[in-house]
PDB file of C-alpha atoms in Angstrom:
ATOM      1  CA  UNK A   1      93.574 101.498 128.120  1.00 47.00           C
ATOM      2  CA  UNK A   2      95.319 104.056 125.936  1.00 46.00           C
ATOM      3  CA  UNK A   3      96.836 103.096 122.587  1.00 42.00           C
ATOM      4  CA  UNK A   4     100.347 103.797 123.904  1.00 46.00           C
ATOM      5  CA  UNK A   5      99.831 101.571 126.952  1.00 52.00           C
ATOM      6  CA  UNK A   6      98.326  98.826 124.785  1.00 47.00           C
ATOM      7  CA  UNK A   7     101.366  99.001 122.504  1.00 48.00           C
ATOM      8  CA  UNK A   8     103.894  98.884 125.347  1.00 54.00           C
ATOM      9  CA  UNK A   9     102.241  95.875 126.973  1.00 59.00           C
ATOM     10  CA  UNK A  10     102.095  93.660 123.878  1.00 67.00           C
ATOM     11  CA  UNK A  11     104.161  95.177 121.033  1.00 75.00           C
ATOM     12  CA  UNK A  12     104.480  91.830 119.229  1.00 78.00           C
ATOM     13  CA  UNK A  13     100.728  91.795 118.717  1.00 80.00           C
ATOM     14  CA  UNK A  14     100.965  95.016 116.720  1.00 78.00           C
ATOM     15  CA  UNK A  15     103.839  93.599 114.655  1.00 81.00           C
ATOM     16  CA  UNK A  16     101.773  90.512 113.824  1.00 84.00           C
ATOM     17  CA  UNK A  17      98.644  92.537 112.977  1.00 85.00           C
ATOM     18  CA  UNK A  18     100.581  94.783 110.571  1.00 83.00           C
ATOM     19  CA  UNK A  19     102.076  91.696 108.920  1.00 84.00           C
ATOM     20  CA  UNK A  20      98.642  90.132 108.470  1.00 87.00           C
ATOM     21  CA  UNK A  21      97.282  93.423 107.122  1.00 87.00           C
ATOM     22  CA  UNK A  22     100.071  93.530 104.534  1.00 85.00           C
ATOM     23  CA  UNK A  23      99.294  89.937 103.519  1.00 87.00           C
ATOM     24  CA  UNK A  24      95.593  90.759 103.123  1.00 88.00           C
ATOM     25  CA  UNK A  25      96.457  93.760 100.946  1.00 86.00           C
ATOM     26  CA  UNK A  26      98.885  91.804  98.734  1.00 86.00           C
ATOM     27  CA  UNK A  27      96.312  90.626  96.144  1.00 86.00           C
ATOM     28  CA  UNK A  28      95.338  94.245  95.371  1.00 86.00           C
ATOM     29  CA  UNK A  29      98.888  95.628  95.243  1.00 81.00           C
ATOM     30  CA  UNK A  30     100.717  92.727  93.616  1.00 79.00           C
ATOM     31  CA  UNK A  31     102.575  93.523  90.396  1.00 72.00           C
ATOM     32  CA  UNK A  32     102.370  97.336  90.428  1.00 76.00           C
ATOM     33  CA  UNK A  33     105.082  99.854  91.277  1.00 74.00           C
ATOM     34  CA  UNK A  34     102.804 101.741  93.687  1.00 78.00           C
ATOM     35  CA  UNK A  35     101.829  98.475  95.309  1.00 78.00           C
ATOM     36  CA  UNK A  36     105.489  97.531  95.736  1.00 79.00           C
ATOM     37  CA  UNK A  37     106.156 100.856  97.462  1.00 80.00           C
ATOM     38  CA  UNK A  38     103.157 100.481  99.777  1.00 82.00           C
ATOM     39  CA  UNK A  39     103.907  96.894 100.741  1.00 81.00           C
ATOM     40  CA  UNK A  40     107.587  97.766 101.049  1.00 80.00           C
ATOM     41  CA  UNK A  41     106.797 100.601 103.455  1.00 79.00           C
ATOM     42  CA  UNK A  42     104.658  98.255 105.568  1.00 80.00           C
ATOM     43  CA  UNK A  43     107.440  95.665 105.571  1.00 81.00           C
ATOM     44  CA  UNK A  44     110.044  98.234 106.574  1.00 79.00           C
ATOM     45  CA  UNK A  45     107.778  99.357 109.414  1.00 77.00           C
ATOM     46  CA  UNK A  46     107.362  95.786 110.633  1.00 78.00           C
ATOM     47  CA  UNK A  47     111.102  95.109 110.487  1.00 80.00           C
ATOM     48  CA  UNK A  48     112.057  98.337 112.224  1.00 76.00           C
ATOM     49  CA  UNK A  49     109.465  97.811 114.951  1.00 73.00           C
ATOM     50  CA  UNK A  50     110.564  94.222 115.533  1.00 75.00           C
ATOM     51  CA  UNK A  51     114.211  95.236 115.895  1.00 75.00           C
ATOM     52  CA  UNK A  52     113.377  98.151 118.203  1.00 72.00           C
ATOM     53  CA  UNK A  53     111.062  95.974 120.295  1.00 68.00           C
ATOM     54  CA  UNK A  54     113.750  93.422 121.118  1.00 67.00           C
ATOM     55  CA  UNK A  55     116.226  96.200 121.960  1.00 65.00           C
ATOM     56  CA  UNK A  56     118.852  95.412 119.359  1.00 63.00           C
ATOM     57  CA  UNK A  57     121.890  97.643 119.029  1.00 65.00           C
ATOM     58  CA  UNK A  58     121.775 100.731 116.834  1.00 70.00           C
ATOM     59  CA  UNK A  59     124.189  99.080 114.402  1.00 74.00           C
ATOM     60  CA  UNK A  60     121.946  96.024 114.024  1.00 77.00           C
ATOM     61  CA  UNK A  61     118.852  98.162 113.517  1.00 79.00           C
ATOM     62  CA  UNK A  62     120.614 100.264 110.870  1.00 81.00           C
ATOM     63  CA  UNK A  63     121.824  97.116 109.097  1.00 82.00           C
ATOM     64  CA  UNK A  64     118.319  95.635 108.937  1.00 83.00           C
ATOM     65  CA  UNK A  65     116.713  98.904 107.894  1.00 84.00           C
ATOM     66  CA  UNK A  66     119.421  99.416 105.287  1.00 87.00           C
ATOM     67  CA  UNK A  67     118.757  95.953 103.843  1.00 88.00           C
ATOM     68  CA  UNK A  68     115.018  96.579 103.783  1.00 87.00           C
ATOM     69  CA  UNK A  69     115.542  99.972 102.103  1.00 87.00           C
ATOM     70  CA  UNK A  70     117.610  98.283  99.384  1.00 90.00           C
ATOM     71  CA  UNK A  71     114.790  95.765  98.982  1.00 89.00           C
ATOM     72  CA  UNK A  72     112.059  98.406  98.775  1.00 87.00           C
ATOM     73  CA  UNK A  73     113.840 100.596  96.229  1.00 89.00           C
ATOM     74  CA  UNK A  74     115.427  97.945  94.021  1.00 91.00           C
ATOM     75  CA  UNK A  75     112.386  95.689  93.810  1.00 89.00           C
ATOM     76  CA  UNK A  76     110.002  98.554  93.049  1.00 86.00           C
ATOM     77  CA  UNK A  77     112.325  99.711  90.248  1.00 89.00           C
ATOM     78  CA  UNK A  78     112.530  96.104  89.031  1.00 90.00           C
ATOM     79  CA  UNK A  79     108.729  95.901  88.797  1.00 87.00           C
ATOM     80  CA  UNK A  80     108.814  99.113  86.778  1.00 88.00           C
ATOM     81  CA  UNK A  81     111.793  98.396  84.479  1.00 89.00           C
ATOM     82  CA  UNK A  82     112.108  94.601  84.483  1.00 86.00           C
ATOM     83  CA  UNK A  83     115.907  94.587  84.933  1.00 92.00           C
ATOM     84  CA  UNK A  84     116.735  91.171  86.494  1.00 93.00           C
ATOM     85  CA  UNK A  85     119.714  92.366  88.537  1.00 94.00           C
ATOM     86  CA  UNK A  86     117.489  94.892  90.333  1.00 94.00           C
ATOM     87  CA  UNK A  87     115.032  92.120  91.149  1.00 92.00           C
ATOM     88  CA  UNK A  88     117.844  89.933  92.471  1.00 95.00           C
ATOM     89  CA  UNK A  89     119.321  92.690  94.652  1.00 95.00           C
ATOM     90  CA  UNK A  90     115.903  93.795  95.900  1.00 93.00           C
ATOM     91  CA  UNK A  91     114.667  90.325  96.814  1.00 93.00           C
ATOM     92  CA  UNK A  92     117.999  89.480  98.486  1.00 95.00           C
ATOM     93  CA  UNK A  93     117.802  92.687 100.550  1.00 93.00           C
ATOM     94  CA  UNK A  94     114.277  91.873 101.656  1.00 92.00           C
ATOM     95  CA  UNK A  95     115.183  88.274 102.542  1.00 93.00           C
ATOM     96  CA  UNK A  96     118.232  89.293 104.585  1.00 92.00           C
ATOM     97  CA  UNK A  97     116.228  91.852 106.566  1.00 90.00           C
ATOM     98  CA  UNK A  98     113.369  89.437 107.305  1.00 91.00           C
ATOM     99  CA  UNK A  99     115.729  86.664 108.411  1.00 93.00           C
ATOM    100  CA  UNK A 100     117.609  89.056 110.712  1.00 89.00           C
ATOM    101  CA  UNK A 101     114.349  90.246 112.287  1.00 88.00           C
ATOM    102  CA  UNK A 102     113.129  86.650 112.753  1.00 90.00           C
ATOM    103  CA  UNK A 103     116.356  85.618 114.482  1.00 89.00           C
ATOM    104  CA  UNK A 104     116.160  88.691 116.719  1.00 86.00           C
ATOM    105  CA  UNK A 105     112.634  87.759 117.812  1.00 87.00           C
ATOM    106  CA  UNK A 106     113.766  84.189 118.538  1.00 89.00           C
ATOM    107  CA  UNK A 107     116.537  85.597 120.732  1.00 87.00           C
ATOM    108  CA  UNK A 108     113.899  87.742 122.462  1.00 84.00           C
ATOM    109  CA  UNK A 109     111.584  84.760 123.099  1.00 82.00           C
ATOM    110  CA  UNK A 110     114.364  82.475 124.327  1.00 81.00           C
ATOM    111  CA  UNK A 111     116.097  85.111 126.473  1.00 75.00           C
ATOM    112  CA  UNK A 112     114.708  83.823 129.778  1.00 71.00           C
ATOM    113  CA  UNK A 113     112.989  80.792 131.296  1.00 73.00           C
ATOM    114  CA  UNK A 114     109.471  82.232 131.419  1.00 75.00           C
ATOM    115  CA  UNK A 115     106.906  82.913 128.716  1.00 73.00           C
ATOM    116  CA  UNK A 116     105.054  86.216 128.633  1.00 79.00           C
ATOM    117  CA  UNK A 117     101.940  87.107 126.684  1.00 78.00           C
ATOM    118  CA  UNK A 118     104.003  89.241 124.341  1.00 79.00           C
ATOM    119  CA  UNK A 119     106.367  86.350 123.606  1.00 82.00           C
ATOM    120  CA  UNK A 120     103.394  84.218 122.550  1.00 83.00           C
ATOM    121  CA  UNK A 121     102.405  86.890 120.031  1.00 85.00           C
ATOM    122  CA  UNK A 122     106.063  87.079 119.007  1.00 85.00           C
ATOM    123  CA  UNK A 123     105.929  83.378 118.059  1.00 87.00           C
ATOM    124  CA  UNK A 124     103.245  84.164 115.478  1.00 88.00           C
ATOM    125  CA  UNK A 125     105.108  87.241 114.250  1.00 88.00           C
ATOM    126  CA  UNK A 126     108.309  85.215 113.860  1.00 91.00           C
ATOM    127  CA  UNK A 127     106.466  82.563 111.852  1.00 92.00           C
ATOM    128  CA  UNK A 128     105.276  85.239 109.422  1.00 91.00           C
ATOM    129  CA  UNK A 129     108.757  86.789 109.229  1.00 92.00           C
ATOM    130  CA  UNK A 130     110.180  83.429 108.177  1.00 95.00           C
ATOM    131  CA  UNK A 131     107.376  82.913 105.652  1.00 94.00           C
ATOM    132  CA  UNK A 132     108.056  86.306 104.071  1.00 93.00           C
ATOM    133  CA  UNK A 133     111.822  85.775 104.147  1.00 94.00           C
ATOM    134  CA  UNK A 134     111.511  82.514 102.217  1.00 96.00           C
ATOM    135  CA  UNK A 135     108.977  84.061  99.861  1.00 94.00           C
ATOM    136  CA  UNK A 136     111.638  86.604  98.925  1.00 94.00           C
ATOM    137  CA  UNK A 137     114.159  83.809  98.432  1.00 96.00           C
ATOM    138  CA  UNK A 138     111.597  82.238  96.102  1.00 96.00           C
ATOM    139  CA  UNK A 139     111.457  85.531  94.212  1.00 95.00           C
ATOM    140  CA  UNK A 140     115.262  85.630  94.045  1.00 96.00           C
ATOM    141  CA  UNK A 141     115.345  82.074  92.702  1.00 96.00           C
ATOM    142  CA  UNK A 142     112.732  82.910  90.088  1.00 95.00           C
ATOM    143  CA  UNK A 143     114.584  86.058  88.972  1.00 95.00           C
ATOM    144  CA  UNK A 144     117.783  84.067  88.493  1.00 94.00           C
ATOM    145  CA  UNK A 145     115.982  81.047  87.019  1.00 93.00           C
ATOM    146  CA  UNK A 146     112.763  82.247  85.323  1.00 89.00           C
ATOM    147  CA  UNK A 147     111.256  78.756  85.114  1.00 89.00           C
ATOM    148  CA  UNK A 148     112.097  77.701  88.671  1.00 93.00           C
ATOM    149  CA  UNK A 149     108.441  77.406  89.737  1.00 94.00           C
ATOM    150  CA  UNK A 150     105.603  76.214  87.531  1.00 91.00           C
ATOM    151  CA  UNK A 151     101.849  76.102  87.846  1.00 87.00           C
ATOM    152  CA  UNK A 152     100.743  72.987  85.910  1.00 83.00           C
ATOM    153  CA  UNK A 153      97.563  74.477  84.482  1.00 81.00           C
ATOM    154  CA  UNK A 154      96.710  75.103  80.801  1.00 78.00           C
ATOM    155  CA  UNK A 155      97.550  78.667  79.825  1.00 77.00           C
ATOM    156  CA  UNK A 156      99.310  79.500  83.131  1.00 79.00           C
ATOM    157  CA  UNK A 157     101.969  82.240  82.757  1.00 83.00           C
ATOM    158  CA  UNK A 158     105.616  81.258  83.107  1.00 81.00           C
ATOM    159  CA  UNK A 159     106.301  83.614  86.028  1.00 87.00           C
ATOM    160  CA  UNK A 160     104.719  83.230  89.459  1.00 90.00           C
ATOM    161  CA  UNK A 161     103.374  86.342  91.185  1.00 89.00           C
ATOM    162  CA  UNK A 162     104.418  87.540  94.641  1.00 89.00           C
ATOM    163  CA  UNK A 163     101.172  86.237  96.142  1.00 90.00           C
ATOM    164  CA  UNK A 164     101.732  82.808  94.582  1.00 91.00           C
ATOM    165  CA  UNK A 165     105.280  82.604  95.922  1.00 93.00           C
ATOM    166  CA  UNK A 166     104.117  83.821  99.350  1.00 92.00           C
ATOM    167  CA  UNK A 167     101.444  81.108  99.312  1.00 92.00           C
ATOM    168  CA  UNK A 168     104.058  78.519  98.366  1.00 93.00           C
ATOM    169  CA  UNK A 169     106.293  79.711 101.208  1.00 94.00           C
ATOM    170  CA  UNK A 170     103.511  79.543 103.804  1.00 92.00           C
ATOM    171  CA  UNK A 171     102.341  76.056 102.832  1.00 91.00           C
ATOM    172  CA  UNK A 172     105.904  74.773 102.711  1.00 91.00           C
ATOM    173  CA  UNK A 173     107.124  76.358 105.961  1.00 92.00           C
ATOM    174  CA  UNK A 174     104.071  75.092 107.839  1.00 87.00           C
ATOM    175  CA  UNK A 175     104.607  71.576 106.423  1.00 80.00           C
ATOM    176  CA  UNK A 176     101.094  71.453 104.961  1.00 78.00           C
ATOM    177  CA  UNK A 177     102.383  70.677 101.463  1.00 73.00           C
ATOM    178  CA  UNK A 178     103.599  72.296  98.271  1.00 65.00           C
ATOM    179  CA  UNK A 179     100.104  73.154  97.019  1.00 70.00           C
ATOM    180  CA  UNK A 180      99.676  73.428  93.239  1.00 84.00           C
ATOM    181  CA  UNK A 181     102.971  75.236  92.560  1.00 89.00           C
ATOM    182  CA  UNK A 182     105.924  73.001  91.846  1.00 90.00           C
ATOM    183  CA  UNK A 183     109.669  73.718  92.078  1.00 92.00           C
ATOM    184  CA  UNK A 184     111.268  72.243  88.980  1.00 92.00           C
ATOM    185  CA  UNK A 185     114.908  73.381  88.979  1.00 94.00           C
ATOM    186  CA  UNK A 186     117.502  71.819  91.314  1.00 94.00           C
ATOM    187  CA  UNK A 187     118.085  75.114  93.137  1.00 95.00           C
ATOM    188  CA  UNK A 188     114.362  75.633  93.710  1.00 95.00           C
ATOM    189  CA  UNK A 189     113.978  72.098  95.065  1.00 94.00           C
ATOM    190  CA  UNK A 190     116.910  72.531  97.464  1.00 95.00           C
ATOM    191  CA  UNK A 191     115.396  75.827  98.637  1.00 95.00           C
ATOM    192  CA  UNK A 192     112.158  73.958  99.416  1.00 93.00           C
ATOM    193  CA  UNK A 193     114.104  71.336 101.394  1.00 93.00           C
ATOM    194  CA  UNK A 194     115.826  74.022 103.481  1.00 94.00           C
ATOM    195  CA  UNK A 195     112.534  75.766 104.148  1.00 94.00           C
ATOM    196  CA  UNK A 196     110.832  72.540 105.209  1.00 92.00           C
ATOM    197  CA  UNK A 197     113.690  71.783 107.589  1.00 93.00           C
ATOM    198  CA  UNK A 198     113.557  75.329 108.996  1.00 94.00           C
ATOM    199  CA  UNK A 199     109.796  75.123 109.510  1.00 92.00           C
ATOM    200  CA  UNK A 200     109.938  71.782 111.306  1.00 91.00           C
ATOM    201  CA  UNK A 201     112.818  72.915 113.531  1.00 91.00           C
ATOM    202  CA  UNK A 202     111.023  76.157 114.380  1.00 90.00           C
ATOM    203  CA  UNK A 203     107.926  74.272 115.510  1.00 87.00           C
ATOM    204  CA  UNK A 204     109.809  71.470 117.267  1.00 86.00           C
ATOM    205  CA  UNK A 205     112.419  73.557 119.073  1.00 84.00           C
ATOM    206  CA  UNK A 206     111.253  77.158 119.449  1.00 84.00           C
ATOM    207  CA  UNK A 207     107.463  76.889 119.711  1.00 82.00           C
ATOM    208  CA  UNK A 208     107.553  73.705 121.826  1.00 81.00           C
ATOM    209  CA  UNK A 209     110.071  75.252 124.225  1.00 80.00           C
ATOM    210  CA  UNK A 210     107.955  78.377 124.491  1.00 79.00           C
ATOM    211  CA  UNK A 211     104.908  76.224 125.279  1.00 75.00           C
ATOM    212  CA  UNK A 212     106.930  74.414 127.951  1.00 76.00           C
ATOM    213  CA  UNK A 213     107.976  77.710 129.510  1.00 73.00           C
ATOM    214  CA  UNK A 214     104.347  78.829 129.499  1.00 69.00           C
ATOM    215  CA  UNK A 215     103.396  75.724 131.489  1.00 60.00           C
ATOM    216  CA  UNK A 216     106.215  76.411 133.947  1.00 57.00           C
ATOM    217  CA  UNK A 217     105.118  80.031 134.337  1.00 52.00           C
ATOM    218  CA  UNK A 218     101.551  79.016 135.143  1.00 50.00           C
ATOM    219  CA  UNK A 219     102.612  76.260 137.534  1.00 48.00           C
ATOM    220  CA  UNK A 220     105.224  78.313 139.371  1.00 46.00           C
ATOM    221  CA  UNK A 221     104.159  81.967 138.935  1.00 50.00           C
ATOM    222  CA  UNK A 222     106.648  83.201 141.555  1.00 47.00           C
ATOM    223  CA  UNK A 223     109.633  81.206 140.306  1.00 45.00           C
ATOM    224  CA  UNK A 224     112.810  83.036 139.383  1.00 41.00           C
ATOM    225  CA  UNK A 225     113.143  83.646 135.613  1.00 42.00           C
TER     226      UNK A 225
END
C-alpha cells in the first residue's frame, strides 16, 4: 500500500499520530522560542489537516488557520519577550482553533448512522484536540492570573510550564483526577468544572454513540447509512 493510499483510507490516524508526536516532543521544546515555533507548526499542520479532512468550507478553514497563525506567532513572541498581552492573544488563538477543529471532527463522526475505521481514529484525534484546547485555556488563565495554578511542592516555581498544564488538561478531561497541580483562583476552578463536564459529555454522548453505530455496522453490514 502506497503512502498516499494509506493516507486517503484513514486520514484521522495520521492526524492522531502527529498529535501524539507533538506531545512526545513537548518536554524537549517547552519554554524556548524555537520550540514554540516547532510545536506551533505541528499544531497548525494538525488543525489544517483536520479541517481539510472533514471537507469544511474554505472560509472555515481560513478562519481556523488564521486563529492558529495568531497563536503560533503571538505565543512564540510572548515566550521571547514576556509581554502578557501577547501570551493572552496567542493562547486564545490556539484555543479557538483547536475547539473549532474538534467540533468539526465531531460533525464528521456524527454525520451518518454508520461507523467507519477512520471515524474510530477520529474519536482519538478529537479527544486530543479537546485536551490541547483546554491546555491553551489553562495557559490563558495563567497569563491573566499568574497564580491560578500551583504545584504544592517546596521550591516549586510560581508559573506552570506548558507540559504541566497539558498534563493537567489531560487528567481533568479524562476524569482521572486533577493530579498534583491545583487550581486556586475562582476562574481556574470554574475552567476545571467546564472541562470535566465537557470530558464526561464527550465520552457519554459522542464516543458511546460511535460505539453503538459500530455495533450496528457489524450486525447489519448492508444496511442503509
